[in-house]
Amino acid sequence: MIRAYTITSGKGGVGKTTLTVNLGISLAQLERETYILDADIGMANMALILGMDDVPVTLHEVLAGKADIEDAIYEGPAGVKVVPSGISLQGFQQADPDKLRDVMHKLVDRCEFLLIDAPSGISKEGVVPLSVADQVILVVNPELASMADALKTKILCEVMGGQVYGAILNRAGVEHTEIRSHSVEDVLGVRVVDVVPEDASVRRAAAYKSPCVLKYPTAPATKAFKRIAAQMSGVDYDESIADDRREESFVDRLARAVFR
């Protein structure tokens, strides 16, 4: 069953792109054919996170009619397929957002999961991903402004006939997390899929241009990303098994170093 999810937020800076990348890789690690698309053509940064900022063809060229979508698909970590947008303003100026719909329809035919990183806020570029996806995931921070803007996005989605899968509470502090989850559900009127804690490992991984789920496989944020991916895939995620695999992997590496 092919499922397309648009991952969006009411405001920028909530960690939407980081979540999309780590969630996409987590789905790929579950052997799901997964594509991640950076539809934020004006403020794209997925390529920067993945170290793909120098690729020759991006979504910008596709939307400008200069390339086919096949030319802008790249192999990412763990086998996830990546369609990055360019980071240049010239490329953005030449891109035609009206062609996004056709691009998304072509990608859906290729995969089990399509994760669309949508622009923040309400704009022409952001409306198309909301209307095309099967379901929409709202990313919010535990802040009143973030929830208020997410509520506007949710209302717009429903007006367009879209369906909200739920909200992900990102960068949540350890204290009062349960209270904050209930607050999000009360304000937005949707369930909280999961809570991704505030975790310095995410920022450290970004500095290495390496997703957190790969750089720090036992970090609290990584466990949250993997729980969400497992839920979307309909499988169980056992955190203790994940920790055991990390131990085994370390022992294997140590053995190779000693007996090389």
Steps between C-alpha positions, in 0.01 A plus 500: 500500500646834393473779755594865451545716807549874494702615800426861578487763770344836557833673553862444408774376728305221668726221366274388216773418246715320757200289596422421134855383432533285811152354462565417135824320584327312782233379256770392255673307779173309540543397135225731378560661161504862612542831319547837669425814299606852595199700380615811686642641179554850642676413827634153423755345737452123470800488266714672763399253770592205277815651351340515153531873445726448195285254302465605132120472466236587759125551517562858388616382158205261474248773582672732252453242224874449458515139624288192563417385850714188446807724481431652843465174697805404709588204719514607862599331825355153566360495147254787540443687174545876519362774274670818626420857407778738410625767738551779246259790465539491121379141491202592716407789270496271198300220668127473428312385815200398289702202373538358852179303470624309193833428666334355809269278295801357315684425825203327664510231232854406605483445875320379808549822694537853365587761762455856378680773690261791444565872541405650833200728522228562245623569147443388143794260523362355823143445383586243233670251738202529736258411222697214346599291802290221645558639847665799664731493802522820704832571670473726803724621779368533856437872447174688470602674175595171337170337594296802389665502156464123471129537571465735202678246279271224626189706421632573149568131446145406600350772281684346206367156585823369646539266795730559795686191619597666823751733662857436605616698800862578419778629725301436814664540840506201731293675766122528456510314166175320575323829581631657182377208290149543635520874436592442135212256458259746659611794286533322166227242542726221369693224671865533585673224304812516715731735686855564378702628795742789495826320423843651440585195288281638220705820480829315528400266218399796283846650546642183342237509223387160626143420613459429869357150444832400342749706698346431841285184469417480872428868562160588648398688184602205283278268701208737447559518123511121483183461709315728261630312195398168654153633575458623142618163369277298730788322675623486858813685606695356790744753642689232693572315176629820345739545794618139469574549132711804586697289748547222247609742234761649734636156595526405135694814422730445799566139394589606149739763634675253734529206260556691175 
